[in-house]
N, C-alpha and C. Protein backbone atom coordinates (compact mmCIF):
# COMPACT_ATOMS: atom_id res chain seq x y z
N MET A 1 249.53 100.29 143.15
CA MET A 1 248.26 101.26 142.63
C MET A 1 246.44 101.03 142.66
N ASP A 2 247.07 99.53 142.52
CA ASP A 2 245.79 98.24 142.42
C ASP A 2 245.24 98.70 143.86
N VAL A 3 246.44 98.35 145.09
CA VAL A 3 245.54 98.77 146.85
C VAL A 3 245.23 99.51 146.88
N LEU A 4 245.96 101.13 146.33
CA LEU A 4 245.27 102.10 147.03
C LEU A 4 244.23 102.24 146.24
N ALA A 5 243.81 101.89 145.46
CA ALA A 5 243.04 102.20 144.22
C ALA A 5 241.63 101.58 145.87
N ARG A 6 241.77 100.20 145.55
CA ARG A 6 240.79 99.59 146.68
C ARG A 6 240.66 100.26 147.74
N MET A 7 241.44 100.57 148.43
CA MET A 7 241.78 101.51 149.86
C MET A 7 240.60 102.74 149.51
N LEU A 8 240.88 103.34 148.96
CA LEU A 8 240.24 104.68 148.13
C LEU A 8 238.61 103.97 148.09
N VAL A 9 238.25 103.49 147.10
CA VAL A 9 237.05 103.32 147.30
C VAL A 9 236.15 102.61 148.22
N THR A 10 236.85 102.14 149.42
CA THR A 10 236.60 101.26 150.48
C THR A 10 236.38 102.45 151.77
N LEU A 11 237.28 103.46 151.75
CA LEU A 11 236.88 104.40 152.05
C LEU A 11 235.71 105.31 152.31
N LEU A 12 235.94 105.62 150.68
CA LEU A 12 234.71 106.62 150.55
C LEU A 12 233.42 105.80 150.67
N ASP A 13 233.25 104.58 150.24
CA ASP A 13 231.69 103.74 150.47
C ASP A 13 231.73 103.79 152.13
N GLY A 14 232.72 103.70 152.83
CA GLY A 14 232.34 103.74 154.44
C GLY A 14 232.10 105.25 154.86
N LEU A 15 233.05 106.29 154.05
CA LEU A 15 232.55 107.62 154.89
C LEU A 15 230.90 107.84 154.45
N THR A 16 230.88 107.72 153.10
CA THR A 16 229.30 107.52 152.98
C THR A 16 228.23 107.22 153.75
N LEU A 17 228.44 105.64 153.99
CA LEU A 17 227.39 105.15 154.45
C LEU A 17 227.06 105.65 156.38
N ASN A 18 228.67 106.17 156.71
CA ASN A 18 229.09 106.74 158.08
C ASN A 18 228.13 108.48 158.11
N TRP A 19 228.13 109.09 156.55
CA TRP A 19 227.09 110.50 156.70
C TRP A 19 226.06 110.20 157.05
N LEU A 20 225.49 108.96 155.33
CA LEU A 20 223.88 108.99 155.89
C LEU A 20 223.68 108.53 157.08
N VAL A 21 224.18 107.89 158.35
CA VAL A 21 223.70 107.72 159.17
C VAL A 21 224.10 109.32 160.12
N ASP A 22 224.83 109.88 160.07
CA ASP A 22 224.71 110.85 161.17
C ASP A 22 224.65 112.15 160.71
N ARG A 23 224.67 112.33 159.31
CA ARG A 23 224.78 113.76 158.44
C ARG A 23 225.69 114.37 159.02
N ASP A 24 226.67 113.81 159.63
CA ASP A 24 228.06 115.06 160.38
C ASP A 24 229.06 115.51 159.13
N SER A 25 228.80 116.49 158.52
CA SER A 25 229.68 116.84 157.15
C SER A 25 231.07 117.52 157.72
N ALA A 26 231.13 117.95 158.74
CA ALA A 26 232.29 118.41 159.73
C ALA A 26 233.52 116.84 159.83
N GLN A 27 232.67 115.70 160.28
CA GLN A 27 233.76 114.90 160.88
C GLN A 27 233.89 114.38 159.35
N ALA A 28 232.96 114.08 158.65
CA ALA A 28 233.48 113.62 157.25
C ALA A 28 234.18 114.44 156.66
N LEU A 29 234.30 115.66 156.57
CA LEU A 29 235.48 116.33 156.14
C LEU A 29 236.75 116.26 157.23
N ALA A 30 236.65 116.40 157.98
CA ALA A 30 237.65 115.76 158.91
C ALA A 30 238.80 114.61 158.44
N VAL A 31 237.59 113.66 158.05
CA VAL A 31 238.30 111.99 157.59
C VAL A 31 238.79 111.76 156.02
N LEU A 32 238.28 113.13 155.38
CA LEU A 32 238.71 112.92 154.16
C LEU A 32 239.93 113.79 154.08
N ASP A 33 239.87 115.08 154.70
CA ASP A 33 241.82 115.53 155.02
C ASP A 33 242.56 114.25 155.20
N ALA A 34 242.19 114.03 156.42
CA ALA A 34 243.27 113.34 156.80
C ALA A 34 243.61 112.03 155.83
N SER A 35 242.83 111.27 155.68
CA SER A 35 242.90 110.34 154.57
C SER A 35 243.51 111.07 153.24
N ALA A 36 243.61 112.26 152.43
CA ALA A 36 243.97 112.60 151.70
C ALA A 36 245.43 112.61 151.77
N ASP A 37 246.21 113.28 153.07
CA ASP A 37 247.72 113.11 153.70
C ASP A 37 247.82 112.09 153.16
N GLN A 38 247.52 110.85 154.55
CA GLN A 38 247.66 109.51 154.27
C GLN A 38 247.82 108.87 152.83
N PHE A 39 247.04 109.16 151.48
CA PHE A 39 247.04 108.82 150.48
C PHE A 39 248.34 108.85 149.69
N ALA A 40 248.16 110.55 149.93
CA ALA A 40 249.42 111.17 149.18
C ALA A 40 251.04 110.65 149.95
N ALA A 41 250.69 110.01 150.99
CA ALA A 41 252.28 109.75 151.82
C ALA A 41 252.69 108.29 151.26
N LEU A 42 251.47 107.55 151.09
CA LEU A 42 251.57 106.49 150.43
C LEU A 42 251.90 105.99 148.95
N SER A 43 250.82 106.94 148.28
CA SER A 43 251.26 106.98 146.54
C SER A 43 252.50 107.25 146.29
N ARG A 44 253.39 107.89 147.48
CA ARG A 44 254.60 109.08 146.96
C ARG A 44 255.33 107.66 147.01
N ALA A 45 255.44 106.57 148.46
CA ALA A 45 255.86 105.74 148.61
C ALA A 45 255.82 104.71 147.57
N ASN A 46 254.93 104.38 147.14
CA ASN A 46 254.83 103.13 146.08
C ASN A 46 255.80 103.79 145.03
N ARG A 47 255.78 105.18 144.20
CA ARG A 47 256.27 105.57 143.45
C ARG A 47 257.73 105.36 143.38
N LEU A 48 258.13 105.90 145.11
CA LEU A 48 259.73 105.51 145.27
C LEU A 48 259.97 104.65 145.67
N ALA A 49 259.17 103.40 146.02
CA ALA A 49 259.69 101.98 146.17
C ALA A 49 259.92 101.28 144.80
N PRO A 50 260.95 100.32 145.08
CA PRO A 50 261.54 100.04 143.27
C PRO A 50 260.39 98.31 143.36
N SER A 51 260.32 98.49 142.24
CA SER A 51 259.08 97.09 141.65
C SER A 51 259.23 96.14 142.07
N THR A 52 258.62 95.59 142.99
CA THR A 52 258.37 94.10 143.15
C THR A 52 257.28 93.15 142.21
N ARG A 53 256.76 93.72 141.38
CA ARG A 53 256.05 93.05 140.86
C ARG A 53 256.30 91.37 139.77
N ALA A 54 257.94 91.90 139.55
CA ALA A 54 258.50 91.18 138.75
C ALA A 54 258.77 90.17 139.56
N ALA A 55 259.07 90.27 140.84
CA ALA A 55 259.71 89.17 141.79
C ALA A 55 258.46 88.72 142.64
N ARG A 56 257.35 88.98 142.40
CA ARG A 56 256.32 88.16 143.02
C ARG A 56 255.76 87.15 142.03
N PRO A 57 255.56 86.23 143.21
CA PRO A 57 254.70 84.69 141.91
C PRO A 57 253.50 85.19 141.28
N ALA A 58 252.86 84.54 140.02
CA ALA A 58 252.16 84.97 139.59
C ALA A 58 250.67 84.72 141.09
N ARG A 59 250.07 85.80 140.70
CA ARG A 59 248.78 85.53 141.79
C ARG A 59 247.76 84.15 141.11
N ARG A 60 247.43 83.54 142.29
CA ARG A 60 246.63 82.48 141.51
C ARG A 60 245.21 82.73 142.08
N GLU A 61 244.59 81.93 140.78
CA GLU A 61 243.07 82.19 140.77
C GLU A 61 242.18 81.50 142.45
N ARG A 62 241.43 81.80 142.98
CA ARG A 62 240.65 81.55 144.15
C ARG A 62 240.01 80.37 143.30
N ARG A 63 239.68 79.25 144.16
CA ARG A 63 238.83 78.22 143.31
C ARG A 63 237.92 78.58 144.53
N ARG A 64 236.78 78.50 143.86
CA ARG A 64 235.15 78.68 144.26
C ARG A 64 234.72 77.26 144.49
N PRO A 65 234.24 76.85 145.74
CA PRO A 65 233.51 75.41 145.85
C PRO A 65 232.53 75.67 144.95
N ALA A 66 232.58 74.06 144.24
CA ALA A 66 231.58 73.84 143.47
C ALA A 66 230.14 73.83 144.19
N ALA A 67 228.99 74.17 143.55
CA ALA A 67 227.63 74.82 144.43
C ALA A 67 227.18 73.35 144.35
N ALA A 68 225.91 72.95 145.48
CA ALA A 68 225.45 72.10 145.96
C ALA A 68 224.78 71.25 145.09
N GLY A 69 225.06 70.05 144.61
CA GLY A 69 223.86 69.25 143.46
C GLY A 69 224.47 69.87 142.15
N ARG A 70 225.49 70.33 142.00
CA ARG A 70 226.34 70.55 141.12
C ARG A 70 227.22 69.47 140.58
N ALA A 71 227.79 69.09 139.48
CA ALA A 71 228.72 67.74 139.22
C ALA A 71 230.09 68.40 139.00
């Protein structure tokens, strides 16, 4: 569900920026309609799939390079 939530936020962010540029509400609504169908299908597939969280190794924290001049 975390991935679906991130995908939804990304979609809405991009769609908002696109609408601000071209003000085409019909196109934006068409994208939302198609995306709603896709998200519904993905969420159903996710709900029906067996949980693989326990089988996955723990996610490692990303190491950020030290800033220049820092010890």
